XYZ file of C-alpha atoms in Angstrom:
784
model
C 0.000 0.000 0.000
C 1.631 3.204 -1.133
C 1.555 6.295 1.004
C 1.495 9.824 -0.426
C 4.570 10.719 1.602
C 6.741 7.901 0.219
C 5.856 7.141 -3.372
C 7.394 4.022 -4.774
C 7.898 2.273 -1.415
C 5.901 -0.892 -0.902
C 4.780 -2.110 2.509
C 5.668 -5.663 3.370
C 2.821 -8.098 2.849
C 1.934 -10.387 5.713
C 1.792 -14.098 4.855
C -1.709 -15.171 3.936
C -2.950 -11.615 3.535
C -4.986 -10.661 0.458
C -5.035 -7.167 -0.930
C -7.714 -5.498 -2.997
C -7.089 -3.499 -6.139
C -6.896 -0.386 -3.985
C -4.212 -1.796 -1.731
C -6.553 -2.510 1.166
C -6.507 -5.703 3.180
C -9.386 -7.950 2.204
C -11.281 -10.163 4.662
C -9.762 -13.499 5.522
C -10.816 -16.953 4.427
C -12.900 -17.692 7.510
C -16.618 -18.223 7.750
C -17.338 -14.714 6.584
C -14.937 -14.759 3.674
C -17.705 -13.940 1.260
C -18.601 -10.743 3.097
C -17.571 -7.948 0.739
C -16.846 -4.273 1.146
C -17.639 -1.072 -0.668
C -15.450 1.694 -2.051
C -16.907 5.183 -1.601
C -15.334 8.217 -3.212
C -16.559 11.785 -2.892
C -15.540 15.439 -2.897
C -14.784 17.313 0.315
C -13.962 20.939 0.993
C -10.405 22.081 1.518
C -10.584 24.195 4.731
C -8.107 26.681 3.270
C -10.607 27.847 0.671
C -13.743 29.916 0.891
C -17.053 28.075 0.989
C -19.475 28.573 -0.670
C -17.520 29.870 -3.638
C -17.856 33.612 -4.293
C -19.385 35.078 -7.405
C -16.917 34.985 -10.282
C -14.739 31.918 -9.916
C -11.037 32.659 -9.508
C -7.891 30.697 -8.893
C -8.558 30.240 -5.190
C -12.301 29.667 -5.459
C -14.017 26.321 -5.489
C -15.594 25.577 -8.843
C -18.866 23.744 -8.242
C -20.893 24.997 -11.189
C -19.604 22.706 -13.883
C -21.785 22.083 -16.886
C -22.479 18.796 -18.595
C -19.552 19.532 -20.910
C -17.197 19.590 -17.925
C -18.490 16.213 -16.859
C -17.742 14.902 -20.339
C -14.258 16.448 -20.234
C -13.430 14.590 -17.032
C -14.004 11.323 -18.822
C -11.673 12.367 -21.705
C -8.125 11.049 -21.110
C -6.650 13.384 -23.750
C -7.052 16.492 -21.595
C -6.244 17.458 -18.017
C -7.084 20.341 -15.674
C -4.326 22.901 -15.124
C -4.526 24.418 -11.624
C -2.532 27.535 -12.514
C -4.717 28.623 -15.426
C -7.923 26.972 -14.114
C -8.543 25.548 -17.584
C -8.184 22.311 -19.534
C -4.974 21.624 -21.488
C -3.865 18.650 -23.633
C -2.666 15.755 -21.529
C 0.694 14.057 -22.023
C 0.191 10.795 -23.887
C 0.867 7.736 -21.778
C 1.166 4.300 -23.303
C 1.818 1.808 -20.521
C 3.572 -1.334 -21.743
C 2.291 -3.402 -18.848
C -1.030 -3.438 -17.079
C -1.111 -2.330 -13.432
C -0.103 -5.150 -11.127
C 2.115 -6.966 -13.663
C 5.793 -7.595 -13.045
C 8.623 -7.516 -15.593
C 12.367 -7.253 -16.085
C 14.070 -4.262 -17.604
C 17.083 -5.170 -19.766
C 19.934 -2.633 -20.037
C 22.463 -3.253 -22.841
C 25.867 -1.512 -22.759
C 27.881 -1.529 -26.046
C 31.675 -0.800 -26.050
C 33.617 -0.246 -29.346
C 37.379 -0.326 -29.494
C 39.012 1.388 -32.536
C 42.681 0.976 -33.627
C 44.257 3.439 -36.090
C 47.487 3.662 -38.042
C 50.302 4.751 -35.851
C 52.469 7.811 -36.427
C 55.450 5.639 -37.232
C 53.386 2.860 -38.895
C 53.175 2.565 -42.632
C 49.740 0.993 -43.035
C 46.198 1.260 -41.599
C 45.027 -1.077 -38.819
C 41.316 -0.924 -37.797
C 39.765 -3.147 -35.073
C 36.150 -2.891 -33.957
C 35.325 -4.860 -30.766
C 31.721 -5.014 -29.576
C 30.882 -6.333 -26.085
C 27.524 -6.382 -24.369
C 27.011 -5.937 -20.641
C 23.391 -6.954 -19.976
C 21.808 -5.890 -16.666
C 18.438 -7.130 -15.510
C 16.339 -4.870 -13.172
C 13.094 -6.427 -11.926
C 10.200 -3.989 -11.509
C 6.451 -3.841 -11.025
C 3.822 -1.402 -12.320
C 1.649 -0.054 -9.506
C -1.942 1.157 -9.867
C -0.803 4.742 -10.325
C 1.164 3.763 -13.429
C 4.574 4.132 -11.719
C 7.477 1.695 -11.882
C 8.524 0.146 -8.570
C 11.846 -1.609 -8.205
C 11.504 -4.969 -6.492
C 13.860 -6.461 -3.946
C 15.558 -9.750 -4.671
C 13.065 -11.755 -2.629
C 10.217 -10.198 -4.523
C 11.627 -10.974 -7.970
C 9.465 -13.352 -9.913
C 10.046 -14.788 -13.294
C 7.889 -12.968 -15.832
C 5.312 -15.149 -17.431
C 5.507 -15.703 -21.159
C 3.254 -13.508 -23.221
C 1.084 -16.464 -24.119
C 0.477 -17.200 -20.438
C -0.430 -13.633 -19.527
C -4.182 -14.126 -19.756
C -6.106 -11.573 -17.778
C -9.404 -12.034 -16.018
C -12.149 -9.956 -17.772
C -13.230 -8.623 -14.400
C -9.677 -7.489 -13.686
C -9.514 -5.704 -17.023
C -12.704 -3.793 -16.280
C -11.324 -2.926 -12.885
C -8.114 -1.603 -14.430
C -10.039 0.545 -16.880
C -12.037 2.044 -14.025
C -8.813 2.711 -12.160
C -7.413 4.593 -15.137
C -10.576 6.683 -15.403
C -10.260 7.546 -11.718
C -6.658 8.636 -12.243
C -7.682 10.867 -15.115
C -10.455 12.329 -12.998
C -8.303 13.001 -9.947
C -5.653 14.735 -12.042
C -8.172 17.438 -12.900
C -9.714 18.191 -9.528
C -10.693 21.891 -9.289
C -8.879 24.116 -6.837
C -10.208 23.754 -3.298
C -11.709 20.259 -3.599
C -10.193 17.181 -1.988
C -11.204 13.683 -3.061
C -11.321 10.995 -0.382
C -11.900 7.277 -0.631
C -13.443 5.071 2.057
C -13.135 1.282 1.996
C -15.850 -0.167 4.209
C -14.187 -3.569 4.499
C -11.132 -2.043 6.179
C -12.671 1.275 7.380
C -9.681 2.916 5.690
C -9.976 6.544 4.590
C -7.359 7.907 2.194
C -6.779 11.066 0.211
C -6.776 10.497 -3.559
C -6.267 13.975 -4.981
C -3.239 16.191 -4.555
C -3.131 19.194 -2.175
C -3.682 22.673 -3.583
C -1.737 25.910 -3.386
C -3.152 27.110 -0.081
C -3.734 23.708 1.535
C -2.504 23.359 5.096
C -0.470 20.195 4.628
C 0.222 19.844 8.365
C -3.479 19.553 9.202
C -4.384 17.638 6.035
C -5.895 14.207 6.628
C -4.128 11.831 4.280
C -5.000 8.445 5.737
C -7.114 7.226 8.625
C -8.568 3.941 9.821
C -11.939 5.023 11.185
C -13.161 3.648 14.511
C -15.718 6.379 15.284
C -17.815 8.827 13.308
C -20.434 11.421 14.156
C -22.052 14.419 12.470
C -20.298 17.674 13.232
C -22.085 20.803 14.386
C -21.482 22.558 11.090
C -24.032 25.122 9.875
C -23.949 23.663 6.387
C -24.906 20.219 7.726
C -22.157 18.627 5.670
C -19.544 17.987 8.346
C -18.259 14.737 9.855
C -16.115 14.199 12.938
C -13.937 11.099 12.580
C -11.802 9.199 15.094
C -8.869 7.029 13.974
C -7.676 3.818 15.587
C -4.597 5.672 16.830
C -6.781 8.299 18.548
C -6.414 10.871 15.808
C -9.432 13.144 15.413
C -10.302 14.803 12.136
C -13.161 16.841 10.712
C -14.222 16.688 7.082
C -16.834 18.851 5.342
C -18.405 17.312 2.259
C -19.254 19.372 -0.784
C -22.802 18.022 -0.771
C -25.254 17.137 2.001
C -26.048 13.695 0.659
C -22.353 12.749 0.718
C -22.032 13.319 4.457
C -25.316 11.521 5.123
C -24.403 8.435 3.063
C -20.889 8.162 4.484
C -22.034 8.489 8.081
C -24.792 5.967 7.587
C -22.529 3.344 6.084
C -19.927 3.969 8.795
C -22.622 3.377 11.383
C -23.423 0.070 9.698
C -19.768 -0.931 9.498
C -18.990 0.072 13.087
C -22.043 -1.757 14.402
C -23.792 1.319 15.775
C -21.089 1.877 18.413
C -20.212 5.345 17.196
C -21.801 8.663 18.024
C -24.538 8.453 15.439
C -27.060 7.539 18.077
C -27.817 5.466 21.138
C -30.651 3.466 19.654
C -30.853 -0.242 20.247
C -32.003 -0.612 16.650
C -28.562 0.134 15.202
C -26.947 -2.412 12.925
C -25.674 -4.850 15.599
C -26.697 -7.953 13.656
C -25.373 -11.343 14.650
C -24.772 -12.256 11.035
C -22.131 -10.207 9.235
C -23.482 -11.498 5.961
C -26.911 -10.093 6.728
C -25.309 -6.820 7.792
C -23.390 -6.683 4.513
C -26.614 -7.298 2.605
C -28.279 -4.362 4.360
C -25.253 -2.189 3.650
C -25.246 -3.180 -0.027
C -28.953 -2.460 -0.438
C -28.614 0.956 1.169
C -25.572 1.892 -0.909
C -27.162 0.605 -4.120
C -30.092 2.927 -3.440
C -27.766 5.853 -2.701
C -25.771 5.112 -5.867
C -28.908 4.940 -7.996
C -30.131 8.184 -6.455
C -26.834 9.901 -7.283
C -27.133 8.766 -10.885
C -30.622 10.231 -11.168
C -29.451 13.499 -9.655
C -26.495 13.759 -12.008
C -28.696 12.968 -14.991
C -31.206 15.633 -13.934
C -34.138 13.178 -14.070
C -35.727 14.039 -10.731
C -37.474 17.233 -11.761
C -38.613 18.703 -15.049
C -37.570 22.172 -13.956
C -34.372 23.317 -15.610
C -33.017 24.855 -12.429
C -33.204 21.565 -10.582
C -31.625 19.666 -13.476
C -28.639 21.970 -13.438
C -28.388 21.701 -9.675
C -27.170 18.135 -9.896
C -24.493 18.763 -12.498
C -21.850 20.386 -10.294
C -18.249 19.218 -10.436
C -18.452 18.042 -6.829
C -21.283 15.682 -7.705
C -19.377 13.900 -10.444
C -16.731 12.771 -7.959
C -19.372 10.913 -5.953
C -18.757 7.219 -6.539
C -20.005 4.074 -4.832
C -18.542 0.748 -5.988
C -19.561 -2.504 -4.318
C -16.731 -5.067 -4.281
C -16.309 -8.717 -3.344
C -13.444 -11.172 -3.194
C -14.179 -12.652 -6.589
C -13.672 -9.310 -8.289
C -17.332 -8.803 -9.057
C -19.398 -5.754 -8.239
C -22.952 -5.094 -7.112
C -25.164 -8.160 -7.212
C -28.508 -6.452 -6.944
C -29.969 -5.894 -10.407
C -30.579 -2.337 -11.525
C -34.246 -3.091 -12.109
C -34.577 -4.349 -8.538
C -32.938 -1.187 -7.191
C -35.280 0.978 -9.275
C -38.349 -0.859 -7.974
C -37.156 -0.605 -4.394
C -36.491 3.105 -4.840
C -40.028 3.579 -6.158
C -41.408 1.985 -2.984
C -39.222 4.133 -0.735
C -40.130 7.232 -2.763
C -43.843 6.511 -2.250
C -43.199 6.105 1.480
C -41.377 9.443 1.576
C -44.198 11.156 -0.304
C -46.743 9.711 2.127
C -44.749 10.757 5.192
C -44.242 14.246 3.762
C -47.978 14.468 3.065
C -48.714 13.560 6.694
C -46.378 16.358 7.794
C -48.204 18.749 5.474
C -51.679 17.687 6.653
C -50.862 18.039 10.347
C -49.042 21.312 9.761
C -52.141 22.732 8.085
C -54.365 21.311 10.827
C -52.323 23.163 13.437
C -52.597 26.295 11.308
C -56.387 25.926 11.280
C -56.411 25.534 15.065
C -54.261 28.615 15.552
C -56.333 30.713 13.138
C -59.575 29.740 14.827
C -58.101 30.525 18.250
C -57.337 34.041 17.083
C -60.720 34.400 15.397
C -62.443 33.711 18.714
C -60.936 36.956 20.023
C -63.327 38.839 17.726
C -65.795 40.800 19.914
C -68.801 39.460 17.959
C -67.801 35.804 18.382
C -69.616 35.257 21.717
C -72.844 36.320 20.012
C -72.210 33.967 17.073
C -71.211 31.192 19.461
C -74.553 31.515 21.246
C -76.603 31.144 18.072
C -78.327 27.900 17.210
C -78.429 26.639 13.652
C -81.508 25.443 11.803
C -81.929 21.661 11.709
C -78.349 21.379 12.927
C -77.975 18.255 15.070
C -74.488 19.373 16.090
C -73.049 15.950 15.320
C -69.429 15.212 16.118
C -67.431 16.112 13.024
C -64.541 13.827 13.965
C -66.438 10.688 14.955
C -64.909 7.428 13.804
C -67.733 6.344 11.509
C -68.896 9.889 10.763
C -72.371 8.553 9.977
C -75.164 11.098 10.259
C -78.051 8.663 10.262
C -80.302 11.208 11.995
C -79.899 13.905 9.375
C -83.180 15.817 9.187
C -82.805 17.400 5.749
C -82.903 14.949 2.829
C -83.728 14.842 -0.850
C -87.342 14.092 -1.772
C -88.045 10.373 -1.951
C -89.814 9.700 -5.254
C -91.805 6.514 -5.975
C -89.673 5.541 -8.958
C -86.598 5.287 -6.767
C -87.869 1.961 -5.412
C -87.360 0.254 -8.796
C -83.976 1.893 -9.501
C -80.517 0.627 -8.729
C -78.279 2.780 -6.586
C -76.340 4.048 -9.594
C -79.530 4.888 -11.505
C -80.868 6.748 -8.489
C -77.629 8.728 -8.139
C -77.727 9.659 -11.831
C -81.313 10.898 -11.512
C -80.404 13.086 -8.532
C -77.443 14.491 -10.465
C -79.761 15.290 -13.379
C -82.035 17.256 -11.045
C -78.956 19.079 -9.728
C -78.060 20.153 -13.269
C -81.554 21.607 -13.689
C -81.341 23.455 -10.369
C -77.861 24.911 -10.881
C -78.948 28.137 -12.723
C -81.241 29.133 -9.826
C -78.466 28.585 -7.300
C -76.116 30.711 -9.399
C -78.558 33.642 -9.302
C -78.891 33.426 -5.515
C -75.089 33.378 -5.050
C -74.731 36.398 -7.339
C -77.285 38.323 -5.296
C -75.547 37.514 -1.985
C -72.093 38.287 -3.325
C -73.221 41.549 -4.874
C -74.848 42.790 -1.687
C -71.945 41.915 0.625
C -69.075 42.634 -1.768
C -67.880 39.041 -1.769
C -65.130 38.411 -4.305
C -64.517 34.681 -3.777
C -67.493 32.840 -5.329
C -67.574 29.349 -6.780
C -70.367 27.251 -8.294
C -70.354 23.559 -9.173
C -69.524 21.219 -10.613
C -72.378 18.799 -10.002
C -71.244 15.830 -7.927
C -70.387 12.681 -9.862
C -72.852 9.802 -9.283
C -70.165 7.364 -8.150
C -68.700 9.957 -5.809
C -72.171 10.469 -4.329
C -72.495 6.722 -3.728
C -69.128 6.644 -1.917
C -70.144 9.554 0.294
C -73.505 7.944 1.102
C -71.787 4.687 2.073
C -69.220 6.484 4.237
C -71.494 8.941 6.066
C -75.148 7.986 5.722
C -75.256 4.209 5.733
C -75.695 4.111 1.963
C -78.714 6.462 1.869
C -78.329 8.589 -1.267
C -81.207 10.872 -0.229
C -79.121 12.232 2.630
C -76.496 13.544 0.236
C -77.430 17.227 -0.106
C -74.536 18.657 -2.119
C -75.234 17.326 -5.597
C -75.774 20.970 -6.553
C -73.269 23.076 -4.621
C -71.566 26.455 -4.435
C -69.198 28.331 -2.156
C -68.866 31.861 -0.800
C -65.864 33.216 1.105
C -66.663 35.968 3.621
C -64.131 38.243 5.260
C -64.805 37.631 8.967
C -67.451 36.785 11.583
C -69.376 40.064 11.143
C -69.626 39.339 7.407
C -70.938 35.863 8.189
C -73.614 37.303 10.490
C -74.592 39.781 7.789
C -74.867 36.981 5.207
C -77.079 34.888 7.495
C -79.350 37.841 8.118
C -79.501 38.714 4.416
C -80.275 35.099 3.465
C -83.025 34.915 6.074
C -84.640 38.139 4.876
C -84.202 37.445 1.126
C -85.153 33.779 0.720
C -85.953 32.567 4.211
C -88.786 30.202 3.125
C -86.335 28.293 0.906
C -83.800 27.625 3.687
C -83.960 24.056 5.026
C -80.842 23.934 7.148
C -78.141 26.225 8.583
C -75.287 24.127 9.950
C -72.760 26.086 11.985
C -71.854 23.616 14.717
C -68.218 23.395 13.576
C -67.843 27.106 14.420
C -68.809 26.539 18.048
C -66.032 26.632 20.604
C -67.328 23.516 22.359
C -67.604 21.433 19.172
C -64.934 19.580 17.243
C -63.906 20.814 13.810
C -64.122 18.737 10.668
C -61.358 16.176 10.066
C -58.175 18.119 9.446
C -59.229 21.079 11.615
C -61.425 22.933 9.129
C -64.548 24.901 10.170
C -67.277 26.465 8.020
C -70.995 27.184 7.772
C -73.388 25.291 5.467
C -76.738 26.575 4.199
C -79.107 24.163 2.456
C -81.836 25.505 0.166
C -84.661 23.735 -1.598
C -84.887 24.837 -5.232
C -87.220 23.071 -7.670
C -87.795 20.184 -5.256
C -84.063 19.591 -4.944
C -81.842 20.327 -1.919
C -78.816 22.458 -2.816
C -75.870 23.522 -0.663
C -74.041 26.813 -0.132
C -70.736 26.428 1.684
C -69.799 29.643 3.499
C -66.084 29.894 4.253
C -64.278 32.414 6.435
C -61.277 34.022 4.773
C -58.748 33.486 7.610
C -59.435 29.742 7.504
C -59.805 29.604 3.741
C -56.436 31.291 3.174
C -54.551 28.423 4.839
C -55.098 25.984 1.963
C -57.414 27.770 -0.462
C -59.217 25.514 -2.889
C -56.869 22.683 -1.860
C -58.681 22.633 1.474
C -61.114 20.106 -0.025
C -58.239 17.750 -0.817
C -56.808 18.360 2.645
C -60.152 17.339 4.141
C -60.391 14.149 2.036
C -56.873 13.046 2.911
C -57.397 13.692 6.615
C -60.557 11.580 6.468
C -58.848 8.799 4.525
C -55.752 8.554 6.729
C -57.390 9.515 10.031
C -54.714 12.094 10.757
C -56.600 13.432 13.773
C -55.647 10.262 15.646
C -52.082 11.524 16.218
C -51.101 15.168 16.749
C -47.370 14.805 16.002
C -46.382 14.007 12.388
C -43.124 12.459 13.561
C -45.155 9.766 15.337
C -45.877 8.269 11.914
C -42.222 7.118 11.841
C -42.612 4.926 14.915
C -42.032 1.272 14.188
C -39.737 1.784 11.197
C -36.382 0.002 11.290
C -33.120 1.863 10.915
C -32.533 0.785 7.319
C -35.925 2.126 6.213
C -35.330 5.449 7.946
C -31.899 5.701 6.314
C -33.431 5.101 2.891
C -36.112 7.706 3.565
C -33.331 10.204 4.290
C -31.884 9.426 0.863
C -35.248 10.338 -0.657
C -35.357 13.507 1.446
C -31.997 14.557 0.027
C -33.307 13.938 -3.470
C -36.185 16.315 -2.730
C -33.887 19.170 -1.644
C -30.939 18.554 -3.962
C -31.437 21.860 -5.749
C -31.660 23.884 -2.522
C -29.024 23.154 0.155
C -29.946 24.102 3.697
C -27.615 27.089 3.732
C -29.285 28.484 0.567
C -32.847 28.109 1.852
C -34.980 31.284 1.976
C -38.156 32.064 3.927
C -40.327 31.959 0.793
C -39.207 28.431 -0.226
C -42.323 26.845 1.291
C -41.981 23.530 -0.523
C -38.411 22.927 0.585
C -39.103 24.211 4.092
C -41.645 21.410 4.411
C -39.101 18.934 2.988
C -36.508 19.957 5.572
C -39.102 19.852 8.354
C -39.942 16.260 7.409
C -36.235 15.382 7.200
C -35.635 16.870 10.663
C -38.135 14.348 12.025
C -36.171 11.532 10.388
C -32.992 12.861 12.001
C -34.630 12.926 15.439
C -35.892 9.363 15.105
C -32.620 8.185 13.555
C -30.346 9.493 16.285
C -28.818 12.260 14.139
C -29.672 14.879 16.745
C -26.865 17.240 15.700
C -28.252 17.556 12.184
C -31.787 17.808 13.549
C -30.607 20.752 15.666
C -28.892 22.422 12.693
C -31.946 21.994 10.458
C -34.446 23.204 13.062
C -32.380 26.285 13.909
C -32.311 27.234 10.241
C -36.083 26.704 9.922
C -36.711 28.835 13.025
C -34.608 31.620 11.553
C -36.553 31.488 8.288
C -39.926 31.436 10.025
C -38.871 34.386 12.158
C -37.884 36.331 9.037
C -41.130 35.516 7.224
C -43.486 38.524 7.113
C -46.496 36.193 7.233
C -45.354 34.169 10.241
C -42.831 35.765 12.608
C -41.255 34.665 15.912
C -44.507 34.327 17.876
C -46.419 32.277 15.330
C -47.659 28.845 16.318
C -45.520 27.153 13.655
C -42.361 28.811 14.970
C -43.183 27.729 18.516
C -43.663 24.127 17.354
C -40.177 24.239 15.843
C -38.812 25.406 19.187
C -40.401 22.348 20.835
C -38.612 19.998 18.472
C -35.369 21.960 18.878
C -35.577 21.580 22.646
C -35.970 17.822 22.179
C -32.926 17.629 19.904
C -30.827 19.653 22.382
C -31.978 17.591 25.343
C -30.998 14.336 23.610
C -27.485 15.761 23.098
C -27.183 16.719 26.744
C -27.244 20.458 26.007
C -29.424 21.283 28.984
C -28.876 25.036 29.078
C -29.796 25.494 25.413
C -32.736 23.129 25.773
C -34.064 25.141 28.707
C -33.751 28.312 26.648
C -35.831 26.748 23.863
C -38.448 25.513 26.343
C -38.575 29.026 27.783
C -39.531 30.361 24.338
C -42.417 27.890 24.242
C -43.626 28.824 27.726
C -43.482 32.530 26.930
C -45.574 31.990 23.812
C -48.197 30.025 25.746
C -48.293 32.751 28.387
C -48.847 35.412 25.726
C -51.732 33.425 24.281
C -53.348 33.156 27.680
C -52.978 36.901 28.152
C -54.622 37.556 24.787
C -57.602 35.408 25.710
C -57.987 37.057 29.111
C -57.726 40.509 27.581
C -60.422 39.706 25.016
C -62.775 38.323 27.665
C -62.043 40.917 30.295
C -65.174 42.735 31.521
C -66.372 44.402 34.706
C -67.963 41.209 35.970
C -65.039 38.799 35.308
C -63.730 38.650 38.858
C -65.293 35.860 40.880
C -63.327 36.261 44.056
C -61.964 39.763 44.528
C -62.214 40.034 48.323
C -62.154 37.754 51.408
C -65.856 38.366 51.902
C -66.627 36.841 48.534
C -64.490 33.814 49.378
C -66.612 33.269 52.480
C -69.781 33.503 50.401
C -68.408 30.810 48.070
C -67.949 28.476 51.021
C -71.489 29.108 52.226
C -72.984 28.806 48.713
C -70.971 26.342 46.548
C -73.262 26.867 43.505
C -72.685 30.587 43.434
C -69.709 30.302 41.090
C -71.643 28.260 38.536
C -74.556 30.688 38.619
C -72.226 33.657 38.212
C -70.405 31.994 35.324
C -73.705 31.363 33.584
C -74.743 34.948 34.154
C -71.384 36.154 32.907
C -71.864 34.194 29.687
C -75.255 35.797 29.147
C -73.852 39.259 29.763
C -70.948 38.502 27.459
C -73.355 37.481 24.700
C -75.377 40.654 25.171
C -72.225 42.746 25.021
C -71.142 40.875 21.884
C -74.546 41.395 20.283
C -74.215 45.092 21.028
C -70.880 45.103 19.246
C -72.483 43.341 16.280
C -75.190 45.978 16.052
C -72.535 48.658 16.042
C -70.585 46.921 13.273
C -73.820 46.223 11.403
C -74.657 49.913 11.431
C -71.213 50.837 10.169
C -70.578 48.137 7.552
C -73.951 46.637 6.645
C -76.402 49.515 6.867
C -78.150 48.245 3.725
C -79.606 45.412 5.833
C -81.967 47.923 7.484
C -83.139 49.197 4.113
C -83.633 45.631 2.938
C -85.703 44.848 6.015
C -87.884 47.930 5.574
C -88.523 47.005 1.944
C -89.608 43.534 2.965
C -92.025 44.930 5.569
C -93.524 47.263 2.983
C -93.942 44.329 0.590
C -95.757 42.328 3.248
C -98.113 45.236 3.940
C -98.914 45.548 0.239
C -99.694 41.839 0.048
C -102.147 42.192 2.919
């Protein structure tokens, strides 16, 4: 095994020891002789250079914006990268006579000629030419860097005849790959260091040459790794390594996925005894062969993922395609090896299918994170909406034919629904599908009348968000009837449907009053139970008001939405509701709980998919308006917490908190920011950082205290105090029911005060309601 410090010097081989093509010791011939290793190669940052690279690449900047042409150039052996000019120049032609690993003998022939001439006193010419050959034989060997190594006498072996020098096809392929690596490493851009890790020996070695500004004293050239952990680097690309001699080193990868893959495979190789985590689920398998199989499957997935990223096949957007084409990415290499010289055994088709399964799992987990995030947003919005002075009055109102059923019940069957479609005699002879089609036909006939009513309401109240239709599909109606109404299609009342979005609670009260005065006889139901403080919301946290009208003997539905709630998801709120119903997301409040029960290998593969999702936007480049990637990183932080990568969970959560604090729509006191502080406190506590964890918990407590103050301030009135003096405390002892009676009276007074506020707002914003009422009274008098 050659060392960079002493080129050309070979280490003595121990008897019975086998060496790989890279010079690493291979496993012995024991029971686990078939257990193979993996060669990982990747780009790391030279600490002497600025990172990330500045605008306008110079001699001392790290070039990571290579195009596809650069990638092609690196595979071209006729050119090489010149560090001085930072450009490609023609390479010196090299024609090796022997393949790497072959031995030979160099013959040196010395020719001596002796000439005799006619003497000064001689009378005739005398010429004598004597030729002697002194042949010297120097045994040598060609190493894998293409250099000649002189062999000692005991290492001299007779060269095989040319006819006997038959090479294994696998060895030839391996040699060609080695030559491509040499060409690649000779053109490494300034500021990048290429390292290789052999998992069978845990040996880390530097492949590329140092640069102009490299600190050679601190440079890690070779290390046998016995411990590895993620470093507390802001870029989330750092690794802290421990050598078998006690040497400690820190490496920063050029890409996030490099650090993640290397640390994961080191955890597998080291048996979970490093600092990656204290979970009992680490790879401490009794069978090394099974452990190698798990390692191979994980690395095959990571290798396949890297290929997709480099090829730009993960996203149709041009920006994301270019993101994977950097020069750092093309140095990422994962080669599975075994003693027989073969490579990865798992077929490419099998890897692709397995990746598709893992990708679906990632998408599902990310969707759960999105659904519960939006549910918490709904809860927070509704909490703030209840501070509206007119809410107590609205909360005291009773809907029409509103049973107030539990919106989040398990079966969600409303078998006692009072408002239904008209049951016609012909429905007895129809199948369920025929009946659903007939009801949809009636909905089509009724739709124009519903449109006119919605136009009138929107025009009077200045509503801008209005939607009508489409008519519900018959098969969709059957599914809804089976899920909610025990299969009764007549209880489905939204075949013909529309939506209105009002600004706030006062606007909702105005709409209800206008609807009552304009077409009161047509109203069959007003359902507003989900807006009550003592009732559960719909699955997923949504709350709205539903008005059912009977038009042309058909029940139609107007869904009235409140803008603060509507703005959370917009029109996608319907999909949010369906998914929450389908997956029963209300059964667990924490999205990270959905990861419980997964083994370590599955979590590691999900992290690979997470890195695919954010490949175009590293954590350090994330901005507050990158909502999609913020959700990706939030989901990945949960994987880190469950996987024992608490350092990276801390780094990710701190960055997300900073972005949420900077966001003009969220800020430091928003519910979502406080939730991030909770997870950050957990990550800090698991690392033993008690002081920082307490500081994060303090942020959460302060936010909860502020919320309580807001609620008390909104509800504060002259009659709020129950016990304000010792005399009142004595009265409470003598009359235990006094508090309940006073609370009931306080609620009534609060409602009256709220109604007074509504009248004031009604006079200011909806004065036309009085004119509308007077016109209706005049019309009634004329009819009499």
